[in-house]
Amino acid sequence: MKRSHRPEPKKQGAKQAPSKKPSARGTKRTGPASRDDARGARTGPASRDDARGARTERASRPLREDLVLQACLEAYGSVRHEGRLSDRALDFTLRRKAHLYSTERRAVAERVYALLRRQRTVDWLLARVRPGFDRLETTRQDVMRLAASRILHGEPLEQVVHSSSLPSEDGAALRTLPDAAAALDALPPAKRYPIAASLPDFLAEKFLETFGADANAAAEAMNERAPLTARVNLLKGSREELQRRLAAEGVESTPTPLSPLGLWLETRVNVFSLQCFKDGLLELQDEGSQLLGMLVDSPPTRVVDACAGAGGKTLQLAAQMKNRGDLHALDVDEVRIEELRKRARRAGVHNVRTQVIPAEDPAAAEALVALKDKADRVMVDAPCSGTGTYRRKPDGRYRLTPEDLKAQAARQKALLERFSTMVKPGGRLIYGTCSVLREENEAVIDDFLSRHPEFSVRPVSQELGPELGEKVSRGPFLRLAPHTHNTDGFFGAILVRAK
């Protein structure tokens, strides 16, 4: 059913489970768009009763809209006018706004992310209702953008206009947003889709190629807020034990429906202040990322995480290996490797061997010689366009170009070629991305197999089991997306080297 972009009144009421129908207001499930937004309040509650009392007290405070607006303008301007990444821009801004209440901090993060997700839609509507919008002073444009986004996400129009301190002509323009939304709905589908989806034209075409008739639903789901998902550290306890520990700290949680390792954290809280987190009982990790890690089926022998980054999946693999065997974590970035080491200490992981490797051949190939033909499992969670993570990193859509996409695909092919040399006969090569685009996924696998007949595809259902495998696979590959699984978009493939 075609979705209307008419502003709607904000609904109040009980928390709802995510619906398969997309909504501009996002799912009711609490969760940040980024790791930094997960900080929420600056202090963690000591008990369930204390937490409830504190949340009730904070929720009763009215927002100081002038302060919230100023912080929103600073963070949004850092992203769209200075080119900073959204999570870093928000973190930088909020660190300097120590006087803001926790509710105000959340309002800043939510409003900035909501606008970034709907940027193209908002600009199209404002250009229609406010003649000369593109010629207005930049800050005035941004105030109108933030106000229009709030209205589109269900806040009362008059309240938004008043709290934004808009000039009378700008307020009058916002009052005609329903007419502009109706005009958008009336556009032919081919013209309407990129604007309504808030995607650059070339990405809108890619989404149509990837999702076909589901493209509208896929784009809408990408524009919702993601759930805040934790992965239990099985080295320190079960999911049920973690759930009890979280409850003791005032955090409600729900088991993830697909990953047996995950919990949705329902309570807005500074996760990093929780004792559970400090004790290494959990890590923040999307459910889709957890499923990708499960494809490795790590035995307690020799496993390589070839693009380890800061180690989210490395720690998962260590737990799957029960801290036994050799787990090699490789990355080109010393800073990320050092972060991995810190996280490993907190998680109680001691079977990881970290190594910083050169970024380019031939030095990179030389650094891997010691592991040639030695690994039982090699995971290549390749750097990619990030098109599956737009719920958390909405500004990524405005940074990606067709040229970038071609460069990413070429890089992925090169990485798969380089790291495949470490797989021993009979071993497995696991390739994954957080992209939904075929160029970075099936096309990369096809290219690799055309040059390496000694490798063959193992269906992911054989690793995850037929019941779960059927839910999360398309053909032999892992294929996840927000509109179908309420996870980030992920691709995964298992390749087996002949003995």
GROMACS .gro file of C-alpha atoms in nm:
model
  499
    1MET     CA    1   0.000   0.000   0.000
    2LYS     CA    2   0.139   0.339  -0.091
    3ARG     CA    3   0.244   0.523   0.219
    4SER     CA    4   0.127   0.879   0.277
    5HIS     CA    5   0.375   1.144   0.384
    6ARG     CA    6   0.108   1.360   0.541
    7PRO     CA    7   0.197   1.477   0.890
    8GLU     CA    8   0.016   1.273   1.151
    9PRO     CA    9  -0.062   1.336   1.515
   10LYS     CA   10   0.179   1.175   1.752
   11LYS     CA   11   0.038   0.865   1.916
   12GLN     CA   12   0.082   0.791   2.283
   13GLY     CA   13   0.040   0.458   2.449
   14ALA     CA   14   0.194   0.125   2.526
   15LYS     CA   15   0.504  -0.004   2.356
   16GLN     CA   16   0.436  -0.201   2.042
   17ALA     CA   17   0.627  -0.474   1.866
   18PRO     CA   18   0.777  -0.376   1.531
   19SER     CA   19   0.523  -0.390   1.254
   20LYS     CA   20   0.591  -0.517   0.906
   21LYS     CA   21   0.424  -0.201   0.781
   22PRO     CA   22   0.673   0.084   0.765
   23SER     CA   23   0.601   0.402   0.958
   24ALA     CA   24   0.761   0.743   0.942
   25ARG     CA   25   0.748   0.753   1.320
   26GLY     CA   26   0.972   0.445   1.346
   27THR     CA   27   0.926   0.140   1.562
   28LYS     CA   28   0.833   0.179   1.925
   29ARG     CA   29   1.124  -0.036   2.029
   30THR     CA   30   1.386   0.181   2.194
   31GLY     CA   31   1.728   0.191   2.039
   32PRO     CA   32   1.983   0.438   1.914
   33ALA     CA   33   2.095   0.509   1.564
   34SER     CA   34   2.456   0.473   1.669
   35ARG     CA   35   2.684   0.345   1.943
   36ASP     CA   36   2.726   0.699   2.076
   37ASP     CA   37   2.350   0.749   2.107
   38ALA     CA   38   2.343   0.436   2.323
   39ARG     CA   39   2.494   0.638   2.602
   40GLY     CA   40   2.150   0.788   2.673
   41ALA     CA   41   2.152   0.914   3.029
   42ARG     CA   42   2.495   0.986   3.172
   43THR     CA   43   2.451   0.764   3.476
   44GLY     CA   44   2.319   0.411   3.507
   45PRO     CA   45   2.047   0.326   3.763
   46ALA     CA   46   2.139   0.128   4.069
   47SER     CA   47   1.815  -0.070   4.092
   48ARG     CA   48   1.489  -0.130   3.908
   49ASP     CA   49   1.287   0.090   4.148
   50ASP     CA   50   1.549   0.366   4.149
   51ALA     CA   51   1.566   0.352   3.770
   52ARG     CA   52   1.190   0.381   3.732
   53GLY     CA   53   1.177   0.669   3.975
   54ALA     CA   54   1.462   0.850   3.803
   55ARG     CA   55   1.309   0.800   3.459
   56THR     CA   56   0.971   0.927   3.580
   57GLU     CA   57   1.133   1.236   3.730
   58ARG     CA   58   1.336   1.307   3.415
   59ALA     CA   59   1.039   1.246   3.189
   60SER     CA   60   0.834   1.503   3.383
   61ARG     CA   61   1.082   1.781   3.306
   62PRO     CA   62   0.978   1.992   3.008
   63LEU     CA   63   1.240   2.017   2.737
   64ARG     CA   64   1.424   2.346   2.722
   65GLU     CA   65   1.355   2.383   2.353
   66ASP     CA   66   1.598   2.668   2.296
   67LEU     CA   67   1.889   2.460   2.424
   68VAL     CA   68   1.777   2.149   2.237
   69LEU     CA   69   1.743   2.344   1.913
   70GLN     CA   70   2.088   2.497   1.949
   71ALA     CA   71   2.247   2.155   2.005
   72CYS     CA   72   2.054   2.010   1.710
   73LEU     CA   73   2.176   2.288   1.483
   74GLU     CA   74   2.537   2.235   1.589
   75ALA     CA   75   2.530   1.859   1.543
   76TYR     CA   76   2.334   1.867   1.217
   77GLY     CA   77   2.557   2.142   1.077
   78SER     CA   78   2.867   1.939   1.161
   79VAL     CA   79   2.730   1.650   0.955
   80ARG     CA   80   2.578   1.824   0.653
   81HIS     CA   81   2.794   2.135   0.624
   82GLU     CA   82   3.129   2.020   0.763
   83GLY     CA   83   3.126   1.654   0.654
   84ARG     CA   84   3.160   1.487   0.994
   85LEU     CA   85   3.017   1.140   1.052
   86SER     CA   86   2.684   1.159   1.233
   87ASP     CA   87   2.779   0.954   1.538
   88ARG     CA   88   3.100   1.150   1.591
   89ALA     CA   89   2.928   1.484   1.535
   90LEU     CA   90   2.663   1.403   1.793
   91ASP     CA   91   2.914   1.270   2.042
   92PHE     CA   92   3.131   1.581   2.002
   93THR     CA   93   2.833   1.814   2.039
   94LEU     CA   94   2.678   1.640   2.338
   95ARG     CA   95   3.008   1.613   2.522
   96ARG     CA   96   3.017   1.994   2.520
   97LYS     CA   97   2.655   2.020   2.635
   98ALA     CA   98   2.694   1.880   2.984
   99HIS     CA   99   2.413   2.105   3.110
  100LEU     CA  100   2.149   1.920   2.905
  101TYR     CA  101   1.914   1.678   3.079
  102SER     CA  102   1.928   1.318   2.965
  103THR     CA  103   1.584   1.362   2.804
  104GLU     CA  104   1.717   1.663   2.614
  105ARG     CA  105   2.024   1.473   2.500
  106ARG     CA  106   1.803   1.198   2.364
  107ALA     CA  107   1.582   1.455   2.194
  108VAL     CA  108   1.885   1.604   2.020
  109ALA     CA  109   2.004   1.266   1.895
  110GLU     CA  110   1.659   1.155   1.785
  111ARG     CA  111   1.579   1.479   1.603
  112VAL     CA  112   1.910   1.494   1.420
  113TYR     CA  113   1.892   1.131   1.311
  114ALA     CA  114   1.526   1.166   1.212
  115LEU     CA  115   1.611   1.461   0.988
  116LEU     CA  116   1.911   1.286   0.832
  117ARG     CA  117   1.692   0.988   0.746
  118ARG     CA  118   1.431   1.210   0.576
  119GLN     CA  119   1.659   1.482   0.442
  120ARG     CA  120   1.560   1.460   0.076
  121THR     CA  121   1.189   1.431   0.154
  122VAL     CA  122   1.203   1.729   0.390
  123ASP     CA  123   1.392   1.947   0.142
  124TRP     CA  124   1.146   1.862  -0.137
  125LEU     CA  125   0.849   1.954   0.081
  126LEU     CA  126   1.006   2.276   0.206
  127ALA     CA  127   1.100   2.386  -0.145
  128ARG     CA  128   0.733   2.348  -0.235
  129VAL     CA  129   0.582   2.530   0.064
  130ARG     CA  130   0.845   2.802   0.112
  131PRO     CA  131   0.934   2.993  -0.208
  132GLY     CA  132   1.300   3.083  -0.208
  133PHE     CA  133   1.384   2.824   0.056
  134ASP     CA  134   1.720   2.745  -0.107
  135ARG     CA  135   1.818   3.111  -0.084
  136LEU     CA  136   1.752   3.147   0.287
  137GLU     CA  137   2.040   3.182   0.531
  138THR     CA  138   2.178   2.839   0.620
  139THR     CA  139   2.078   2.840   0.988
  140ARG     CA  140   1.725   2.947   0.899
  141GLN     CA  141   1.702   2.662   0.649
  142ASP     CA  142   1.820   2.416   0.913
  143VAL     CA  143   1.568   2.539   1.171
  144MET     CA  144   1.292   2.482   0.915
  145ARG     CA  145   1.430   2.138   0.829
  146LEU     CA  146   1.432   2.031   1.193
  147ALA     CA  147   1.078   2.166   1.244
  148ALA     CA  148   0.943   1.998   0.930
  149SER     CA  149   1.101   1.667   1.027
  150ARG     CA  150   0.944   1.682   1.374
  151ILE     CA  151   0.603   1.744   1.219
  152LEU     CA  152   0.645   1.458   0.972
  153HIS     CA  153   0.734   1.232   1.263
  154GLY     CA  154   0.411   1.312   1.446
  155GLU     CA  155   0.471   1.610   1.672
  156PRO     CA  156   0.185   1.867   1.691
  157LEU     CA  157   0.234   2.130   1.425
  158GLU     CA  158   0.154   2.436   1.633
  159GLN     CA  159   0.373   2.317   1.918
  160VAL     CA  160   0.666   2.268   1.681
  161VAL     CA  161   0.619   2.607   1.516
  162HIS     CA  162   0.604   2.780   1.853
  163SER     CA  163   0.903   2.599   2.006
  164SER     CA  164   1.117   2.662   1.697
  165SER     CA  165   1.075   3.042   1.723
  166LEU     CA  166   1.015   3.065   1.350
  167PRO     CA  167   0.937   3.388   1.163
  168SER     CA  168   0.568   3.418   1.076
  169GLU     CA  169   0.622   3.343   0.706
  170ASP     CA  170   0.816   3.025   0.786
  171GLY     CA  171   0.551   2.911   1.032
  172ALA     CA  172   0.283   2.976   0.772
  173ALA     CA  173   0.478   2.767   0.523
  174LEU     CA  174   0.498   2.473   0.763
  175ARG     CA  175   0.121   2.484   0.809
  176THR     CA  176   0.085   2.391   0.440
  177LEU     CA  177   0.299   2.079   0.469
  178PRO     CA  178  -0.007   1.849   0.438
  179ASP     CA  179  -0.078   1.994   0.093
  180ALA     CA  180   0.282   1.942  -0.016
  181ALA     CA  181   0.274   1.586   0.117
  182ALA     CA  182  -0.039   1.520  -0.086
  183ALA     CA  183   0.140   1.651  -0.396
  184LEU     CA  184   0.429   1.413  -0.328
  185ASP     CA  185   0.190   1.120  -0.295
  186ALA     CA  186   0.035   1.214  -0.629
  187LEU     CA  187   0.363   1.198  -0.823
  188PRO     CA  188   0.416   0.908  -1.066
  189PRO     CA  189   0.585   0.619  -0.880
  190ALA     CA  190   0.916   0.655  -1.065
  191LYS     CA  191   0.947   1.020  -0.962
  192ARG     CA  192   0.799   0.975  -0.618
  193TYR     CA  193   1.012   0.685  -0.498
  194PRO     CA  194   1.358   0.850  -0.466
  195ILE     CA  195   1.207   1.153  -0.289
  196ALA     CA  196   0.979   0.956  -0.057
  197ALA     CA  197   1.257   0.709   0.018
  198SER     CA  198   1.497   0.999   0.078
  199LEU     CA  199   1.766   0.838  -0.136
  200PRO     CA  200   1.997   0.982  -0.402
  201ASP     CA  201   1.874   0.883  -0.748
  202PHE     CA  202   2.145   0.626  -0.815
  203LEU     CA  203   2.087   0.455  -0.479
  204ALA     CA  204   1.713   0.453  -0.536
  205GLU     CA  205   1.779   0.265  -0.860
  206LYS     CA  206   2.002   0.018  -0.676
  207PHE     CA  207   1.734  -0.044  -0.414
  208LEU     CA  208   1.481  -0.110  -0.690
  209GLU     CA  209   1.723  -0.356  -0.852
  210THR     CA  210   1.787  -0.530  -0.521
  211PHE     CA  211   1.440  -0.540  -0.367
  212GLY     CA  212   1.204  -0.512  -0.664
  213ALA     CA  213   0.844  -0.487  -0.545
  214ASP     CA  214   0.969  -0.459  -0.184
  215ALA     CA  215   1.177  -0.149  -0.254
  216ASN     CA  216   0.931   0.088  -0.085
  217ALA     CA  217   0.915  -0.127   0.227
  218ALA     CA  218   1.295  -0.166   0.231
  219ALA     CA  219   1.356   0.208   0.206
  220GLU     CA  220   1.096   0.289   0.469
  221ALA     CA  221   1.247   0.039   0.711
  222MET     CA  222   1.590   0.193   0.652
  223ASN     CA  223   1.439   0.522   0.769
  224GLU     CA  224   1.323   0.385   1.103
  225ARG     CA  225   1.517   0.382   1.427
  226ALA     CA  226   1.706   0.060   1.489
  227PRO     CA  227   1.663  -0.146   1.806
  228LEU     CA  228   1.942  -0.137   2.062
  229THR     CA  229   2.079  -0.490   2.056
  230ALA     CA  230   2.324  -0.660   2.288
  231ARG     CA  231   2.508  -0.988   2.246
  232VAL     CA  232   2.565  -1.203   2.551
  233ASN     CA  233   2.924  -1.300   2.626
  234LEU     CA  234   2.890  -1.676   2.663
  235LEU     CA  235   3.228  -1.690   2.832
  236LYS     CA  236   3.067  -1.525   3.134
  237GLY     CA  237   2.711  -1.658   3.137
  238SER     CA  238   2.396  -1.741   2.944
  239ARG     CA  239   2.147  -1.509   2.779
  240GLU     CA  240   1.898  -1.580   3.058
  241GLU     CA  241   2.155  -1.488   3.323
  242LEU     CA  242   2.236  -1.164   3.142
  243GLN     CA  243   1.866  -1.081   3.122
  244ARG     CA  244   1.836  -1.124   3.500
  245ARG     CA  245   2.143  -0.907   3.562
  246LEU     CA  246   2.007  -0.636   3.336
  247ALA     CA  247   1.672  -0.646   3.514
  248ALA     CA  248   1.852  -0.601   3.847
  249GLU     CA  249   1.999  -0.279   3.702
  250GLY     CA  250   1.658  -0.158   3.589
  251VAL     CA  251   1.693  -0.252   3.222
  252GLU     CA  252   1.413  -0.444   3.056
  253SER     CA  253   1.513  -0.669   2.767
  254THR     CA  254   1.363  -0.909   2.516
  255PRO     CA  255   1.537  -1.207   2.350
  256THR     CA  256   1.607  -1.146   1.983
  257PRO     CA  257   1.390  -1.369   1.761
  258LEU     CA  258   1.665  -1.487   1.527
  259SER     CA  259   1.998  -1.490   1.708
  260PRO     CA  260   2.019  -1.710   2.020
  261LEU     CA  261   2.286  -1.473   2.149
  262GLY     CA  262   2.099  -1.143   2.146
  263LEU     CA  263   1.876  -0.923   2.359
  264TRP     CA  264   1.685  -0.612   2.262
  265LEU     CA  265   1.736  -0.354   2.537
  266GLU     CA  266   1.398  -0.192   2.589
  267THR     CA  267   1.503   0.063   2.852
  268ARG     CA  268   1.676   0.382   2.746
  269VAL     CA  269   1.990   0.392   2.952
  270ASN     CA  270   2.361   0.466   2.926
  271VAL     CA  271   2.468   0.112   2.840
  272PHE     CA  272   2.835   0.185   2.903
  273SER     CA  273   2.765   0.280   3.266
  274LEU     CA  274   2.595  -0.050   3.344
  275GLN     CA  275   2.784  -0.290   3.567
  276CYS     CA  276   2.689  -0.569   3.324
  277PHE     CA  277   2.883  -0.390   3.054
  278LYS     CA  278   3.179  -0.307   3.278
  279ASP     CA  279   3.198  -0.672   3.383
  280GLY     CA  280   3.215  -0.783   3.018
  281LEU     CA  281   2.883  -0.967   3.017
  282LEU     CA  282   2.761  -0.804   2.698
  283GLU     CA  283   2.861  -0.619   2.384
  284LEU     CA  284   2.645  -0.398   2.165
  285GLN     CA  285   2.607  -0.582   1.835
  286ASP     CA  286   2.326  -0.588   1.580
  287GLU     CA  287   2.137  -0.915   1.553
  288GLY     CA  288   2.233  -0.945   1.187
  289SER     CA  289   2.599  -0.911   1.273
  290GLN     CA  290   2.559  -1.189   1.530
  291LEU     CA  291   2.411  -1.418   1.264
  292LEU     CA  292   2.701  -1.341   1.031
  293GLY     CA  293   2.942  -1.440   1.308
  294MET     CA  294   2.754  -1.766   1.359
  295LEU     CA  295   2.840  -1.868   1.001
  296VAL     CA  296   3.199  -1.915   1.110
  297ASP     CA  297   3.103  -2.206   1.339
  298SER     CA  298   3.441  -2.158   1.504
  299PRO     CA  299   3.612  -2.483   1.609
  300PRO     CA  300   3.876  -2.464   1.884
  301THR     CA  301   4.165  -2.471   1.636
  302ARG     CA  302   4.286  -2.187   1.413
  303VAL     CA  303   4.048  -1.908   1.305
  304VAL     CA  304   4.131  -1.577   1.135
  305ASP     CA  305   3.918  -1.262   1.157
  306ALA     CA  306   4.081  -1.087   0.864
  307CYS     CA  307   3.908  -0.746   0.891
  308ALA     CA  308   3.867  -0.737   1.267
  309GLY     CA  309   3.823  -0.365   1.321
  310ALA     CA  310   3.748  -0.293   1.687
  311GLY     CA  311   3.663  -0.658   1.742
  312GLY     CA  312   3.288  -0.700   1.777
  313LYS     CA  313   3.282  -1.027   1.583
  314THR     CA  314   3.626  -1.127   1.711
  315LEU     CA  315   3.489  -1.145   2.064
  316GLN     CA  316   3.190  -1.343   1.941
  317LEU     CA  317   3.421  -1.592   1.769
  318ALA     CA  318   3.632  -1.622   2.086
  319ALA     CA  319   3.320  -1.717   2.282
  320GLN     CA  320   3.218  -1.967   2.014
  321MET     CA  321   3.566  -2.119   2.042
  322LYS     CA  322   3.527  -2.129   2.425
  323ASN     CA  323   3.854  -1.939   2.457
  324ARG     CA  324   4.046  -2.232   2.307
  325GLY     CA  325   4.263  -2.258   1.999
  326ASP     CA  326   4.420  -1.965   1.813
  327LEU     CA  327   4.210  -1.670   1.701
  328HIS     CA  328   4.402  -1.427   1.482
  329ALA     CA  329   4.257  -1.075   1.460
  330LEU     CA  330   4.399  -0.870   1.173
  331ASP     CA  331   4.341  -0.509   1.075
  332VAL     CA  332   4.525  -0.223   0.909
  333ASP     CA  333   4.435   0.027   1.184
  334GLU     CA  334   4.643   0.026   1.503
  335VAL     CA  335   4.382   0.235   1.688
  336ARG     CA  336   4.106  -0.016   1.622
  337ILE     CA  337   4.332  -0.307   1.714
  338GLU     CA  338   4.412  -0.137   2.046
  339GLU     CA  339   4.038  -0.094   2.110
  340LEU     CA  340   3.996  -0.466   2.038
  341ARG     CA  341   4.262  -0.549   2.297
  342LYS     CA  342   4.082  -0.342   2.561
  343ARG     CA  343   3.748  -0.504   2.481
  344ALA     CA  344   3.906  -0.850   2.491
  345ARG     CA  345   4.040  -0.787   2.840
  346ARG     CA  346   3.698  -0.675   2.961
  347ALA     CA  347   3.533  -0.979   2.799
  348GLY     CA  348   3.780  -1.224   2.952
  349VAL     CA  349   3.907  -1.332   2.610
  350HIS     CA  350   4.262  -1.467   2.601
  351ASN     CA  351   4.291  -1.674   2.282
  352VAL     CA  352   4.319  -1.371   2.049
  353ARG     CA  353   4.641  -1.285   1.870
  354THR     CA  354   4.622  -0.934   1.725
  355GLN     CA  355   4.824  -0.818   1.428
  356VAL     CA  356   4.836  -0.487   1.243
  357ILE     CA  357   4.894  -0.558   0.874
  358PRO     CA  358   4.989  -0.330   0.582
  359ALA     CA  359   4.698  -0.198   0.380
  360GLU     CA  360   4.838  -0.273   0.035
  361ASP     CA  361   5.015  -0.554  -0.147
  362PRO     CA  362   5.288  -0.677  -0.170
  363ALA     CA  363   5.365  -0.588   0.193
  364ALA     CA  364   5.022  -0.718   0.301
  365ALA     CA  365   5.081  -1.054   0.133
  366GLU     CA  366   5.419  -1.085   0.301
  367ALA     CA  367   5.262  -1.022   0.643
  368LEU     CA  368   5.029  -1.319   0.592
  369VAL     CA  369   5.286  -1.575   0.481
  370ALA     CA  370   5.301  -1.743   0.824
  371LEU     CA  371   4.928  -1.823   0.800
  372LYS     CA  372   4.926  -1.946   0.441
  373ASP     CA  373   4.719  -2.268   0.411
  374LYS     CA  374   4.695  -2.288   0.792
  375ALA     CA  375   4.348  -2.164   0.894
  376ASP     CA  376   4.038  -2.379   0.949
  377ARG     CA  377   3.819  -2.072   0.917
  378VAL     CA  378   3.889  -1.730   0.767
  379MET     CA  379   3.631  -1.457   0.805
  380VAL     CA  380   3.640  -1.159   0.570
  381ASP     CA  381   3.386  -0.908   0.701
  382ALA     CA  382   3.481  -0.668   0.426
  383PRO     CA  383   3.468  -0.289   0.433
  384CYS     CA  384   3.170  -0.186   0.221
  385SER     CA  385   2.925   0.088   0.128
  386GLY     CA  386   2.730   0.039   0.450
  387THR     CA  387   2.398   0.048   0.265
  388GLY     CA  388   2.257  -0.198   0.516
  389THR     CA  389   2.326   0.033   0.811
  390TYR     CA  390   2.129   0.343   0.715
  391ARG     CA  391   1.906   0.309   1.021
  392ARG     CA  392   2.214   0.376   1.237
  393LYS     CA  393   2.423   0.585   0.997
  394PRO     CA  394   2.167   0.774   0.789
  395ASP     CA  395   2.418   1.025   0.655
  396GLY     CA  396   2.599   0.745   0.471
  397ARG     CA  397   2.354   0.769   0.182
  398TYR     CA  398   2.467   1.125   0.108
  399ARG     CA  399   2.837   1.034   0.108
  400LEU     CA  400   2.826   0.737  -0.129
  401THR     CA  401   2.882   0.795  -0.502
  402PRO     CA  402   2.871   0.554  -0.797
  403GLU     CA  403   3.249   0.583  -0.816
  404ASP     CA  404   3.281   0.493  -0.449
  405LEU     CA  405   3.066   0.185  -0.504
  406LYS     CA  406   3.287   0.063  -0.789
  407ALA     CA  407   3.597   0.121  -0.578
  408GLN     CA  408   3.447  -0.070  -0.285
  409ALA     CA  409   3.363  -0.371  -0.505
  410ALA     CA  410   3.717  -0.377  -0.646
  411ARG     CA  411   3.860  -0.359  -0.295
  412GLN     CA  412   3.637  -0.642  -0.173
  413LYS     CA  413   3.749  -0.867  -0.457
  414ALA     CA  414   4.111  -0.790  -0.373
  415LEU     CA  415   4.060  -0.863  -0.001
  416LEU     CA  416   3.886  -1.192  -0.071
  417GLU     CA  417   4.171  -1.290  -0.302
  418ARG     CA  418   4.436  -1.194  -0.046
  419PHE     CA  419   4.285  -1.364   0.258
  420SER     CA  420   4.173  -1.681   0.079
  421THR     CA  421   4.538  -1.788   0.073
  422MET     CA  422   4.517  -1.859   0.447
  423VAL     CA  423   4.241  -2.122   0.415
  424LYS     CA  424   4.376  -2.475   0.446
  425PRO     CA  425   4.244  -2.760   0.229
  426GLY     CA  426   3.903  -2.854   0.368
  427GLY     CA  427   3.878  -2.519   0.549
  428ARG     CA  428   3.619  -2.250   0.501
  429LEU     CA  429   3.621  -1.890   0.384
  430ILE     CA  430   3.333  -1.679   0.518
  431TYR     CA  431   3.263  -1.355   0.333
  432GLY     CA  432   3.029  -1.089   0.467
  433THR     CA  433   2.926  -0.727   0.425
  434CYS     CA  434   2.677  -0.486   0.579
  435SER     CA  435   2.564  -0.393   0.228
  436VAL     CA  436   2.240  -0.482   0.051
  437LEU     CA  437   2.378  -0.428  -0.300
  438ARG     CA  438   2.453  -0.715  -0.536
  439GLU     CA  439   2.776  -0.555  -0.661
  440GLU     CA  440   2.933  -0.601  -0.318
  441ASN     CA  441   2.782  -0.939  -0.245
  442GLU     CA  442   2.681  -1.206  -0.499
  443ALA     CA  443   2.887  -1.040  -0.773
  444VAL     CA  444   3.202  -1.055  -0.556
  445ILE     CA  445   3.142  -1.424  -0.483
  446ASP     CA  446   3.077  -1.500  -0.850
  447ASP     CA  447   3.399  -1.327  -0.947
  448PHE     CA  448   3.600  -1.518  -0.686
  449LEU     CA  449   3.455  -1.858  -0.778
  450SER     CA  450   3.523  -1.798  -1.147
  451ARG     CA  451   3.894  -1.783  -1.065
  452HIS     CA  452   3.903  -2.039  -0.784
  453PRO     CA  453   3.735  -2.367  -0.881
  454GLU     CA  454   3.884  -2.527  -0.568
  455PHE     CA  455   3.621  -2.337  -0.364
  456SER     CA  456   3.249  -2.416  -0.359
  457VAL     CA  457   2.947  -2.259  -0.187
  458ARG     CA  458   2.809  -2.420   0.129
  459PRO     CA  459   2.445  -2.313   0.190
  460VAL     CA  460   2.415  -2.114   0.512
  461SER     CA  461   2.115  -2.325   0.613
  462GLN     CA  462   2.354  -2.616   0.663
  463GLU     CA  463   2.532  -2.411   0.927
  464LEU     CA  464   2.237  -2.237   1.092
  465GLY     CA  465   1.993  -2.528   1.070
  466PRO     CA  466   1.696  -2.561   0.834
  467GLU     CA  467   1.446  -2.364   1.045
  468LEU     CA  468   1.660  -2.055   1.106
  469GLY     CA  469   1.836  -2.092   0.771
  470GLU     CA  470   1.507  -2.070   0.584
  471LYS     CA  471   1.419  -1.746   0.762
  472VAL     CA  472   1.746  -1.565   0.694
  473SER     CA  473   1.873  -1.693   0.359
  474ARG     CA  474   1.810  -1.626  -0.005
  475GLY     CA  475   1.941  -1.916  -0.206
  476PRO     CA  476   2.263  -2.039  -0.044
  477PHE     CA  477   2.350  -1.700   0.106
  478LEU     CA  478   2.265  -1.509   0.424
  479ARG     CA  479   2.045  -1.216   0.324
  480LEU     CA  480   1.912  -0.984   0.595
  481ALA     CA  481   1.732  -0.650   0.574
  482PRO     CA  482   1.543  -0.423   0.813
  483HIS     CA  483   1.203  -0.467   0.646
  484THR     CA  484   1.219  -0.847   0.654
  485HIS     CA  485   1.416  -0.924   0.972
  486ASN     CA  486   1.437  -0.599   1.175
  487THR     CA  487   1.815  -0.627   1.156
  488ASP     CA  488   2.066  -0.420   0.966
  489GLY     CA  489   2.119  -0.529   0.608
  490PHE     CA  490   2.376  -0.809   0.589
  491PHE     CA  491   2.510  -1.055   0.336
  492GLY     CA  492   2.704  -1.369   0.417
  493ALA     CA  493   2.851  -1.657   0.217
  494ILE     CA  494   3.037  -1.974   0.320
  495LEU     CA  495   3.298  -2.103   0.074
  496VAL     CA  496   3.463  -2.441   0.127
  497ARG     CA  497   3.807  -2.522  -0.008
  498ALA     CA  498   3.842  -2.872  -0.151
  499LYS     CA  499   4.071  -3.114   0.033
   0.00000   0.00000   0.00000
